[in-house]
Coordinates of C-alpha atoms in Angstrom, one line a residue:
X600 CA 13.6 -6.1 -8.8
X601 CA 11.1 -3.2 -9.6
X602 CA 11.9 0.0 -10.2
X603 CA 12.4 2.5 -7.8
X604 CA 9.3 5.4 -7.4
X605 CA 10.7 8.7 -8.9
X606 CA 11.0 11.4 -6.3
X607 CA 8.0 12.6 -6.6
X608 CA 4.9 13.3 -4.6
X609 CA 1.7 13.7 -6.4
X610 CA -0.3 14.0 -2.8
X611 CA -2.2 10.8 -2.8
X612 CA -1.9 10.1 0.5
X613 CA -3.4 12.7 2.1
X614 CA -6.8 11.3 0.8
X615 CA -6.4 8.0 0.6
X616 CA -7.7 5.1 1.9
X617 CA -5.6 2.5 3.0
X618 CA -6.7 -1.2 3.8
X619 CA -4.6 -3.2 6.5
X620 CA -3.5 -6.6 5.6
X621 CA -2.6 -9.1 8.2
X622 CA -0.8 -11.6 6.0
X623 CA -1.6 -14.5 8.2
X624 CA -5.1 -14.2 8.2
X625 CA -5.9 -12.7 4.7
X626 CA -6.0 -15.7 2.4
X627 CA -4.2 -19.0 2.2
X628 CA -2.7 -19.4 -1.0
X629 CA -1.1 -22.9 -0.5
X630 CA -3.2 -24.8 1.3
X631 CA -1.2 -24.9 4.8
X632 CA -3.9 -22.7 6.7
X633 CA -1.8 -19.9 6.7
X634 CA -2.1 -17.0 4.8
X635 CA 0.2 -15.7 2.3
X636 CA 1.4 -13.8 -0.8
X637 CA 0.0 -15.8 -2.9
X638 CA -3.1 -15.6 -1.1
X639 CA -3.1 -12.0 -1.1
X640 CA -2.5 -11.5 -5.0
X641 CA -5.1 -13.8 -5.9
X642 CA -7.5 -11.7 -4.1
X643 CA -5.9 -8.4 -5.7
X644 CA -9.1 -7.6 -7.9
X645 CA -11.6 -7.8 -4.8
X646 CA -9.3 -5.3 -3.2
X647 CA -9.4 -3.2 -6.3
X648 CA -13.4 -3.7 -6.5
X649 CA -13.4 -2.5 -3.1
X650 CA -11.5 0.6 -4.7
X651 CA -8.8 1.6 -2.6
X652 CA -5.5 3.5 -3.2
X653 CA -3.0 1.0 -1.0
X654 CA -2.2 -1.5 1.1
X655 CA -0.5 -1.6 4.3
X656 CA 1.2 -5.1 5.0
X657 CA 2.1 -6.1 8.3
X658 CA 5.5 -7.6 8.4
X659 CA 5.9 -10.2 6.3
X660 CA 9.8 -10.7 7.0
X661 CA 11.5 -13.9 8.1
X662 CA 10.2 -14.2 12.0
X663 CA 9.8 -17.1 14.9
X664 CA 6.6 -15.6 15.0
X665 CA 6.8 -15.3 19.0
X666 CA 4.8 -11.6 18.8
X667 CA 2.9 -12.2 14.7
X668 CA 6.2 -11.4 12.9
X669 CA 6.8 -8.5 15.1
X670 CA 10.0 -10.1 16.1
X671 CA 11.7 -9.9 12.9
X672 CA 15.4 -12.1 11.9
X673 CA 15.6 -10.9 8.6
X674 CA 14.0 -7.5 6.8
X675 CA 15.4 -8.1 3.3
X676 CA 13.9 -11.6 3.2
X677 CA 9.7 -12.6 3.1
X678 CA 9.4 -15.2 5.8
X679 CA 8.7 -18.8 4.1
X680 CA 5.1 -18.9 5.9
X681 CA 4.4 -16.3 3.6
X682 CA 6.1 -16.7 0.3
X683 CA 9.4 -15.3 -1.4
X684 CA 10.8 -12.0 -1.9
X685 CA 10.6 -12.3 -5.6
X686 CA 6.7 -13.0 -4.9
X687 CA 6.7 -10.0 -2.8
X688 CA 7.9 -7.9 -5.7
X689 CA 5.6 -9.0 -8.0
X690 CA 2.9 -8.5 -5.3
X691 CA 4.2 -4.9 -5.3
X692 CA 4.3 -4.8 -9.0
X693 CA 0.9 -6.4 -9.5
X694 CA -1.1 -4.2 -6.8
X695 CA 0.2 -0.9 -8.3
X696 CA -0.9 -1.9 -12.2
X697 CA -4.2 -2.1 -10.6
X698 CA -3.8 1.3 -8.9
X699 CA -3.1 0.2 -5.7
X700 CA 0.3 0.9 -3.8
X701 CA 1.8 -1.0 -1.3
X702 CA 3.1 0.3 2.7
X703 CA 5.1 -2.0 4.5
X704 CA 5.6 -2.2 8.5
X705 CA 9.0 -1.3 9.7
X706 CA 9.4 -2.1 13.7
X707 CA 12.4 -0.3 14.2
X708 CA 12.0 -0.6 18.9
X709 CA 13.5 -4.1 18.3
X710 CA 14.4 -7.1 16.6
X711 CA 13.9 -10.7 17.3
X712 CA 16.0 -12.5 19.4
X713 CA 17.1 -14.9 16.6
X714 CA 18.5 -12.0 15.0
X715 CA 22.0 -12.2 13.5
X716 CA 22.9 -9.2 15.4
X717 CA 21.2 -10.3 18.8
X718 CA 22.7 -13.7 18.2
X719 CA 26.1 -12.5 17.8
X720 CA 26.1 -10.5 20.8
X721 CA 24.7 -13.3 23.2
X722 CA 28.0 -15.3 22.1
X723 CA 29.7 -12.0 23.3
X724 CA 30.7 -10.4 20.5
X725 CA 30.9 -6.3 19.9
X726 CA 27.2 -6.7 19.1
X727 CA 26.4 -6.4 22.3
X728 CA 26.7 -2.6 21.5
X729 CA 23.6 -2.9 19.6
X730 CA 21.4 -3.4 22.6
X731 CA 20.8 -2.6 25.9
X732 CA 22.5 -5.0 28.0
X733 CA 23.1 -4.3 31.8
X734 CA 24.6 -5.6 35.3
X735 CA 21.4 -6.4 37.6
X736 CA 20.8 -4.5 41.1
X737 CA 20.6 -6.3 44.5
X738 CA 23.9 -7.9 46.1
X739 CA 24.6 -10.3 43.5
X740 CA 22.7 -8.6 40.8
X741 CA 19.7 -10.7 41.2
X742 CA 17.3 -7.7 40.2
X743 CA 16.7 -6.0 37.1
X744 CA 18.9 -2.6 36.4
X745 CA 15.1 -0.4 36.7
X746 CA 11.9 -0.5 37.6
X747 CA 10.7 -0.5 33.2
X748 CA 8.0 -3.0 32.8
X749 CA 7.3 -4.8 29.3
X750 CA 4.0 -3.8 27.5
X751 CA 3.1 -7.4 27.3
X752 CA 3.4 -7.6 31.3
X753 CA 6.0 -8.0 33.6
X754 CA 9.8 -6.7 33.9
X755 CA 11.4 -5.8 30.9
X756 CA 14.4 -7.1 31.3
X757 CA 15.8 -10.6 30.8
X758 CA 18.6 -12.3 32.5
X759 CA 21.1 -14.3 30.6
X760 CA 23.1 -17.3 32.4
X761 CA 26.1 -14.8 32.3
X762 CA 24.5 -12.5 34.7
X763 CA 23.9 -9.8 32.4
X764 CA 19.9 -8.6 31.6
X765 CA 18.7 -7.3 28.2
X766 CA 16.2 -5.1 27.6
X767 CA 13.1 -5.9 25.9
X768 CA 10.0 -3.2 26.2
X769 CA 7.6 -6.4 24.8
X770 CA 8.9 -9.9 24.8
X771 CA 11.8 -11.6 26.0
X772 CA 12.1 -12.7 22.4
X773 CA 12.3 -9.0 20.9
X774 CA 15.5 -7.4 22.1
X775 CA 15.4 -3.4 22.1
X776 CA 17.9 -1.9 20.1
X777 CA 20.7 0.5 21.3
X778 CA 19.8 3.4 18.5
X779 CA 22.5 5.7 20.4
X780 CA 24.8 3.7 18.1
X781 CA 25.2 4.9 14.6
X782 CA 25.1 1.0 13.2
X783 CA 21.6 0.8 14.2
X784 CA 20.6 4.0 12.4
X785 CA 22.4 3.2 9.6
X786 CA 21.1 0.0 9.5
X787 CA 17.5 1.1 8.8
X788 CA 17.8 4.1 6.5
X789 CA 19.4 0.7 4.3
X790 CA 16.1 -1.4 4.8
X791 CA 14.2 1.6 4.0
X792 CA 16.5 2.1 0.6
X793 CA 16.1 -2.2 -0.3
X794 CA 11.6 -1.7 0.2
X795 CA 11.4 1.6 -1.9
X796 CA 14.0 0.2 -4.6
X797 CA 11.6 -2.4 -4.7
X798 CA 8.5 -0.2 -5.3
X799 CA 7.0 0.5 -1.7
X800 CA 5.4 3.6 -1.7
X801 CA 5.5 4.1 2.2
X802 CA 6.0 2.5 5.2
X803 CA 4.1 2.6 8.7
X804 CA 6.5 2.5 12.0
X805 CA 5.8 0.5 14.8
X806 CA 6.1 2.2 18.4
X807 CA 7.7 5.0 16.2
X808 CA 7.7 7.6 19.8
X809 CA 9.8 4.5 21.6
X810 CA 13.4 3.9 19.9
X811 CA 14.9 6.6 21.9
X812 CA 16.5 5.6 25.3
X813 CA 17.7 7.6 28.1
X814 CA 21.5 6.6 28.5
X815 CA 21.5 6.2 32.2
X816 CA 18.4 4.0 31.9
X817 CA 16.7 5.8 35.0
X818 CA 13.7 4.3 37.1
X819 CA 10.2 5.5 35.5
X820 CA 9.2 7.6 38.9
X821 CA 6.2 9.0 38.8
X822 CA 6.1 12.6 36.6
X823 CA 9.7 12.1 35.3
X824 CA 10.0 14.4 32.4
X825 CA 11.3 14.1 29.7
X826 CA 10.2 10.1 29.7
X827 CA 13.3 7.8 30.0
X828 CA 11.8 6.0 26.7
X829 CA 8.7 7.4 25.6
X830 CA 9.1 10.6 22.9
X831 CA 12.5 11.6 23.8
X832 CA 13.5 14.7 21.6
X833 CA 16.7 13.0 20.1
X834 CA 14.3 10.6 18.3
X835 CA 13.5 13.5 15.4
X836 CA 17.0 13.2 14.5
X837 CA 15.9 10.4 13.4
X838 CA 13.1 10.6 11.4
X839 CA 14.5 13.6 9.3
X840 CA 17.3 11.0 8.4
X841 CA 14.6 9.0 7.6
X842 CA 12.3 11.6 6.0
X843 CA 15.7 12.3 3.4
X844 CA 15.6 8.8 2.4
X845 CA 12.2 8.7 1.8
X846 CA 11.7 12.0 -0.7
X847 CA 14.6 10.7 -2.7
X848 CA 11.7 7.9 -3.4
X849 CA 8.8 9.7 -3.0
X850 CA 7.7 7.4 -0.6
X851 CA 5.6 8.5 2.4
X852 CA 6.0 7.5 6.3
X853 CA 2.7 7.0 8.9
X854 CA 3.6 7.0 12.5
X855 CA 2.4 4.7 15.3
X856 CA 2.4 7.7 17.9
X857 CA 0.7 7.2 21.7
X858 CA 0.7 10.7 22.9
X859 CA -1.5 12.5 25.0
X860 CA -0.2 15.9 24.8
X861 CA -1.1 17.5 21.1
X862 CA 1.9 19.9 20.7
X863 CA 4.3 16.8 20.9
X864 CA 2.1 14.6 18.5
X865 CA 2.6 17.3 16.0
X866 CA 6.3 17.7 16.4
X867 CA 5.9 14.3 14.8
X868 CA 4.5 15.5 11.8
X869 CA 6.5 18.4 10.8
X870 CA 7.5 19.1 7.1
X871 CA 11.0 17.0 7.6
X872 CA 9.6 14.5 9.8
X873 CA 7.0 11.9 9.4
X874 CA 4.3 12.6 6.4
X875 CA 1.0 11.2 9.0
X876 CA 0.5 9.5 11.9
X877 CA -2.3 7.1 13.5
X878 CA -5.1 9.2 15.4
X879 CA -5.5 7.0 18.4
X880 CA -8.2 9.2 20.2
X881 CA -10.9 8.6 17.3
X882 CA -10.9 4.8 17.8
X883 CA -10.9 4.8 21.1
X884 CA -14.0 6.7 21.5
X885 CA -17.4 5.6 23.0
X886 CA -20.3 6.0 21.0
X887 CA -21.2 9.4 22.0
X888 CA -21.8 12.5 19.9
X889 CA -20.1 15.1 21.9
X890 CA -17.3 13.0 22.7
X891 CA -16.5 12.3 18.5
X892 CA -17.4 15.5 17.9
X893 CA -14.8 16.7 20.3
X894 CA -12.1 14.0 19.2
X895 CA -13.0 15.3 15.7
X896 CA -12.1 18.7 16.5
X897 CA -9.6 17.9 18.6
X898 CA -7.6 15.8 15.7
X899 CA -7.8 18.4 12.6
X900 CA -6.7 20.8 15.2
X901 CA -3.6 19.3 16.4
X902 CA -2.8 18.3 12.6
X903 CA -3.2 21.9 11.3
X904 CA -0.2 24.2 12.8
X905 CA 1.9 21.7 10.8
X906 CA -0.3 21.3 7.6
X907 CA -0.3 17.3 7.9
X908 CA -3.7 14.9 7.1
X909 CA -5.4 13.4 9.6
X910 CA -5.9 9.7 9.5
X911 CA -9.0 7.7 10.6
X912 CA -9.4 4.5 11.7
X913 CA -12.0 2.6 13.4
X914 CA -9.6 -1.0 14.2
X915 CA -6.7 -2.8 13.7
X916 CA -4.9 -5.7 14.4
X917 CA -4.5 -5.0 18.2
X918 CA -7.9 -3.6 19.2
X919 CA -11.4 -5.5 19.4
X920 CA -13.4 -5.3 16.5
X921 CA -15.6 -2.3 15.7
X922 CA -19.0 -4.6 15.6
X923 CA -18.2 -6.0 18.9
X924 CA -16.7 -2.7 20.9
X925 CA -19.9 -0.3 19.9
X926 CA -22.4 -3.7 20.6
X927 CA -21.4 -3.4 24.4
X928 CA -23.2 -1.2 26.8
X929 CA -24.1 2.6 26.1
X930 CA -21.7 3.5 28.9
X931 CA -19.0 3.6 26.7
X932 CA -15.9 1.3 26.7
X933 CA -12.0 1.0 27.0
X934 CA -11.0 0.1 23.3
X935 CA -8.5 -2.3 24.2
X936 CA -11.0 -5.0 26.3
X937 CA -11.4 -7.8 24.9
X938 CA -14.7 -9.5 23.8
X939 CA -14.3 -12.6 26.5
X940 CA -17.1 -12.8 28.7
X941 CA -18.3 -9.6 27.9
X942 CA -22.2 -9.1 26.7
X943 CA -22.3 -8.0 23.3
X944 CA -25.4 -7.4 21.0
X945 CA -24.1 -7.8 17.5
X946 CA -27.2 -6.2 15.3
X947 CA -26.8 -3.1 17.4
X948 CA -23.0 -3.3 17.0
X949 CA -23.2 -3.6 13.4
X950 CA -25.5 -1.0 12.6
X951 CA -23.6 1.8 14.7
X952 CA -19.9 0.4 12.8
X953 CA -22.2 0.7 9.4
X954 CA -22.6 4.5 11.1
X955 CA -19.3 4.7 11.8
X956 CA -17.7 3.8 8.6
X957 CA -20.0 6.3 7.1
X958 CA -18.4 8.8 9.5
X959 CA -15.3 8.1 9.1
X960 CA -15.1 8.2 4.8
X961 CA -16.9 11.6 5.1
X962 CA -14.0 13.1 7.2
X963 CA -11.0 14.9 5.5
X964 CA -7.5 12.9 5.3
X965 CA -6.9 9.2 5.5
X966 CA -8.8 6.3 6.2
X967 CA -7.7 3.0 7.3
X968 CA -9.9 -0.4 7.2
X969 CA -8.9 -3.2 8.7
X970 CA -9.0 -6.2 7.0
X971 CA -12.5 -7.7 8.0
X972 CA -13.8 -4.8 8.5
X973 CA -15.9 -4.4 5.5
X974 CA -17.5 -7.9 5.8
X975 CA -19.0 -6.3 9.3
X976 CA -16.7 -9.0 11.2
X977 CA -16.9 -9.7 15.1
X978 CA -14.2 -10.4 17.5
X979 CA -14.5 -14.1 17.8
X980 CA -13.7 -15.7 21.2
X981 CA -10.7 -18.0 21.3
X982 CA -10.5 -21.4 23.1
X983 CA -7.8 -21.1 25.6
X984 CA -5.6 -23.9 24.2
X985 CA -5.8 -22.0 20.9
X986 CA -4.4 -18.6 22.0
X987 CA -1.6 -17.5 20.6
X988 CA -0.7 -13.9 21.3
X989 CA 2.2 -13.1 24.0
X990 CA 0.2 -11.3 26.1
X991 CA -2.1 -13.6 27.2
X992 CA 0.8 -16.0 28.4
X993 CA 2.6 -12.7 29.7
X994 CA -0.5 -11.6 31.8
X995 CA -1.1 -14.7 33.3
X996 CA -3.9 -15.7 31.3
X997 CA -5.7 -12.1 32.9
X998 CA -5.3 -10.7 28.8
X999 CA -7.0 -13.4 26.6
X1000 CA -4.6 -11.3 23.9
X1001 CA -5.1 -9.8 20.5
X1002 CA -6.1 -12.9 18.5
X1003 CA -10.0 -12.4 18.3
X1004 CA -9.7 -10.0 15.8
X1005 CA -6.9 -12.1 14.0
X1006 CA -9.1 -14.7 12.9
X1007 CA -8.7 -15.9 8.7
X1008 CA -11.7 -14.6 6.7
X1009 CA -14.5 -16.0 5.4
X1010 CA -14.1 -15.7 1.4
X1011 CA -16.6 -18.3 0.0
X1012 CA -19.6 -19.7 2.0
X1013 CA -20.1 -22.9 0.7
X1014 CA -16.4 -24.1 0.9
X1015 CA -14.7 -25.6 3.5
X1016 CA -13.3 -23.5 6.2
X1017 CA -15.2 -20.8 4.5
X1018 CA -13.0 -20.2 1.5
X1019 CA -9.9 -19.0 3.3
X1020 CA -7.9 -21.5 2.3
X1021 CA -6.4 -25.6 4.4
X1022 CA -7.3 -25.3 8.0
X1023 CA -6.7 -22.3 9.8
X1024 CA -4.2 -21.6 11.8
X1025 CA -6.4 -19.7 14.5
X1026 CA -10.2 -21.5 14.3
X1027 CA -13.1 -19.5 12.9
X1028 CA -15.9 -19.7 14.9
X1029 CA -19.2 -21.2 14.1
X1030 CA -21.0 -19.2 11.5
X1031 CA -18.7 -17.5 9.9
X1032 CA -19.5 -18.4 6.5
X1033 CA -22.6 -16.0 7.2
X1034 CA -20.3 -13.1 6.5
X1035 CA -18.3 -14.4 3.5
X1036 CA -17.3 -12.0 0.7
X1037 CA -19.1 -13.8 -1.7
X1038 CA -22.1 -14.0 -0.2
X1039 CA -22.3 -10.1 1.0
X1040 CA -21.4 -9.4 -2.6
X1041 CA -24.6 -10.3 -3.8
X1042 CA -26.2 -8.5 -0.8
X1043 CA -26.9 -4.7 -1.8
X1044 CA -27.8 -4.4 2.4
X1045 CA -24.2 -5.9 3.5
X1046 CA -21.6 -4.2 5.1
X1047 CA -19.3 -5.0 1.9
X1048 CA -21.5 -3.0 -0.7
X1049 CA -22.0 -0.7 1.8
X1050 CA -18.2 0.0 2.4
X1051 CA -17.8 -0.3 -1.7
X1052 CA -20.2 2.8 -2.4
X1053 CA -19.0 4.5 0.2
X1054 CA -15.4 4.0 -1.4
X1055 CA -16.6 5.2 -4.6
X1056 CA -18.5 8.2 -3.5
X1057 CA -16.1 9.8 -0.9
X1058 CA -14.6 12.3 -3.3
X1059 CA -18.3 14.1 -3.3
X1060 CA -16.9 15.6 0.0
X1061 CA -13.9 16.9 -1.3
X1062 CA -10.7 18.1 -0.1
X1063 CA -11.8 21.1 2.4
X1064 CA -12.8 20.9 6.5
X1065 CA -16.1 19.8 7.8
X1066 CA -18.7 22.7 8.7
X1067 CA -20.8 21.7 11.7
X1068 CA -24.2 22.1 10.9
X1069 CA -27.1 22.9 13.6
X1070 CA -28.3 19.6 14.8
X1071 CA -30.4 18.2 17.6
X1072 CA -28.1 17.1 20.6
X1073 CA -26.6 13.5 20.2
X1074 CA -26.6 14.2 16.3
X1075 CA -23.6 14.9 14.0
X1076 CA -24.1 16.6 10.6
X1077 CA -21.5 18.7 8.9
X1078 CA -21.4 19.4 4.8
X1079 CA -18.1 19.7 3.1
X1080 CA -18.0 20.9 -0.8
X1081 CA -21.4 19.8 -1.2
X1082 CA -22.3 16.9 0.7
X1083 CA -23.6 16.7 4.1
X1084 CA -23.1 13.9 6.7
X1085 CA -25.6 12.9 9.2
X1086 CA -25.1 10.6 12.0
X1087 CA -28.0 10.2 14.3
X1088 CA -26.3 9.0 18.0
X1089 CA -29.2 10.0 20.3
X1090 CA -32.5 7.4 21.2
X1091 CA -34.9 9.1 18.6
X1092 CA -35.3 9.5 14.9
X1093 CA -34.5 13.0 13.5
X1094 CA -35.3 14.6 10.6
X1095 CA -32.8 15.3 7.6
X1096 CA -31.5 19.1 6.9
X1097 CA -32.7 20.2 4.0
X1098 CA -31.1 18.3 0.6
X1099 CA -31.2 17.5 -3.0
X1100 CA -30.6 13.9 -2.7
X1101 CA -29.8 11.0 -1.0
X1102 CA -26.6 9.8 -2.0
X1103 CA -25.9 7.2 0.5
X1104 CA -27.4 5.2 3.8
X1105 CA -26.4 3.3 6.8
X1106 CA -29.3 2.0 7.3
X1107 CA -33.2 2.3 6.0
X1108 CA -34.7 5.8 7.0
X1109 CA -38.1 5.3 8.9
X1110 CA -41.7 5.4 7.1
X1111 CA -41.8 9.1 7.5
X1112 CA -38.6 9.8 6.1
X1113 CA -36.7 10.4 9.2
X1114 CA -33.2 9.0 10.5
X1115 CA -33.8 6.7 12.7
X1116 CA -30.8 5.9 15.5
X1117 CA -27.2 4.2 15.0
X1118 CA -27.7 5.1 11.0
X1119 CA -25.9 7.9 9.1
X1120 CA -26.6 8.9 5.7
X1121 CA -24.9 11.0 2.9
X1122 CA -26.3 13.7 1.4
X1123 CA -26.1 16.1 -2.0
X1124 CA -26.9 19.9 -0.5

């Protein structure tokens, strides 16, 4: 077992960036077509060549794999598919000699229902306590105890052949757990205590504002407040329990947090509480000046009462992929469509997410990539009989689900199933060799040496705000320390502000020198 961090916090994260990995898709390791650990250390020295300071791991614990291992049996075991705990640890160990430091995911809502505990209490045992198990309404308590619906569609309750329901905010298969029962809290603060022992520097919290439930479980009627689930205020209690465990390690905690209302985001992200959170409005943006430039604002404003970094990020695991969301139409988009059926022109997609990744290192706090991201990957289409993801099953087939931007990677262009490894478990589509790692590597134009430099450079911008800089409208440009970031949104080329030297573009500036549209550059003042 490695050692655990000392309790100390040297700041790193409130710079860093942060590169997702979806175990299952990274890089097989073993041949099966599924990725793994293995997989994922083998590949350690791209990730350091890409340069950044940590990983965040989507669970890797021992699942069914009903919801992509958010359904977790086991935290303080690595889910065969995967690997070992013992090659997790050295994973953990390995990654940090090369200045890299690992986050784990921690979904804390629920459990699977092959759980011991949830197991347990379906043979009626004083688990049941754990949960949120209920007599149905009607006459013979043939409907469910409220009106909550599931996130993946439907009811959110279940009905057992005893009569009871249990409540389950996603999947029938992922139980929510009672956390008005001190076992439960305990229970976590001990998972958190077995990853940092074993040298995770922080962890990120799925659904982190849902735990919490009312104890009458009331109907959702329209403008209840407070929220029978969502961002009650007894959830802080925990997460300062949480927050103690985690300075004793020096570890640090990001937040899944939906919330529209700014003042209670920030609550979040007091000194006790969690360290950062996931900036939700940024990514869901269309490609519109004003409307960045406002979510911009908006973010460092709502992070500063409480002195916390904001966190960028442009996709993840759930959302379409950045090439295909800014190739659809220029009147905007919903950031969770999906890419079936849906007109996309890929080289206009890829030079505004080249724009965008631009944007998004210059800004001050965190950046996360997505894995796939830096190879400039689309969201592939799935066949129908290959889906995967709960929620197109849930929705009736309405939600082709999460899996397009799921698929394994291309590594190696000239190997079979473009170097990821046996078979994949979801297919890649035709073509995707053309964006292999090895092949963009030798590119200086690709999206991969493009997301390297841009790595390497960042700390030109320092550690201070943006100053907005007078620009024509649909144009962003603000310096900090002394670089300057230009982002040209609108339908004509612009000319530069006034510099010393190009440090670093999007995209080729016209022949007189100008920035031409969907292309940012860095600057030196």
């Amino acid at each position: 077992m490695g050692q655990p961090t000392p309790a100390t916090d040297d700041g790193w994260w409130r710079s860093a960036v942060i590169y997702q990995v979806y175990v299952r898709s990274f890089a097989d390791g073993d041949g099966d077509g599924t990725g793994d650990l293995a997989g994922v250390r083998a590949r350690l020295p791209y990730l350091a060549e890409l340069g950044v300071d940590a990983l965040w791991f989507n669970p890797w614990y021992r699942s069914p794999m009903k919801d992509g291992g958010y359904d977790v049996a086991d935290y303080r075991a690595v889910d065969p598919a995967f690997g070992t705990l013992a090659e997790a640890e050295k994973l953990i160990a390995e990654a940090r000699e090369l200045g890299i430091r690992t986050l784990v995911d921690i979904v804390p809502n629920h459990v699977s229902d092959q759980h011991p505990w949830f197991r347990a209490a379906l043979a009626g045992g004083p688990e049941r306590e754990l949960f949120h198990f209920r007599p149905g309404r009607g006459e013979h308590g043939e409907l469910p105890p409220n009106d909550w619906q599931s996130e993946f569609g439907g009811p959110a309750w279940t009905r057992l052949p005893d009569g009871d329901w249990y409540l389950h905010l996603f999947a029938p298969e992922q139980p929510d757990l009672n956390w008005a029962h001190p076992a439960v809290r305990q229970e976590h603060e001990d998972i958190l205590r077995f990853w940092f022992e074993r040298g995770v520097a922080g962890v990120r919290i799925d659904s982190a504002a849902l735990l919490v439930k009312h104890p009458e479980l009331p109907d959702v009627t329209e403008g209840r407040d407070p929220h029978p689930y969502v961002d009650r205020d007894e959830l802080h209690d925990v997460y300062r329990a949480w927050r103690a465990v985690a300075d004793e390690y020096g570890a640090v905690f990001v937040g899944e947090v939906w919330l529209p209302d700014a003042e209670r985001f920030a609550r979040y992200l007091r000194p006790d509480e969690l360290h950062t959170a996931f900036n939700f409005s940024f990514m869901s943006c269309p490609w519109d000046a004003a409307r960045l430039r406002r979510s911009i604002d908006d973010t460092l404003a709502e992070h500063a009462p409480v002195g916390a970094p904001a966190t960028w990020v442009l996709c993840n695991h759930d959302v379409t992929r950045t090439v295909t969301r800014y190739g659809r139409a220029d009147t905007g988009f919903d950031f969770a469509t999906k890419a079936f059926g849906t007109p996309t022109d890929l080289a206009l997609g890829t030079r505004r997410a080249r724009a965008a990744a631009l944007l998004s290192l210059a800004l001050p706090g965190v950046v996360y990539v997505y894995q796939g991201e830096e190879l400039g990957l689309p969201e592939a289409d799935i066949p129908l009989d290959r889906i995967e993801d709960p929620m197109h099953a849930r929705s009736g087939g309405a939600d082709p689900g999460r899996d397009g931007c799921r698929v394994p990677l291309p590594w190696a262009a000239g190997e079979p199933h473009a170097g990821f490894g046996g078979e994949p478990w979801l297919p890649q589509p035709d073509g995707w060799a053309a964006y292999a790692a090895d092949r963009q590597a030798e590119d200086p134009g690709s999206m991969l040496r493009l997301y390297c430099e841009a790595v390497r450079l960042r700390p030109v911008f320092g550690d201070g705000p943006p100053t907005w800089l007078p620009a024509p409208d649909g144009v962003l440009a603000f310096a900090r320390a002394d670089a300057l970031c230009v982002v040209n949104l609108s339908d004509t080329p612009v000319e530069l502000p006034v510099h010393s030297a190009l440090l670093l573009a999007g995209g080729p500036l016209d022949t007189a020198g100008r920035l031409p549209r969907d292309t940012a550059v860095w600057l030196r003042a």
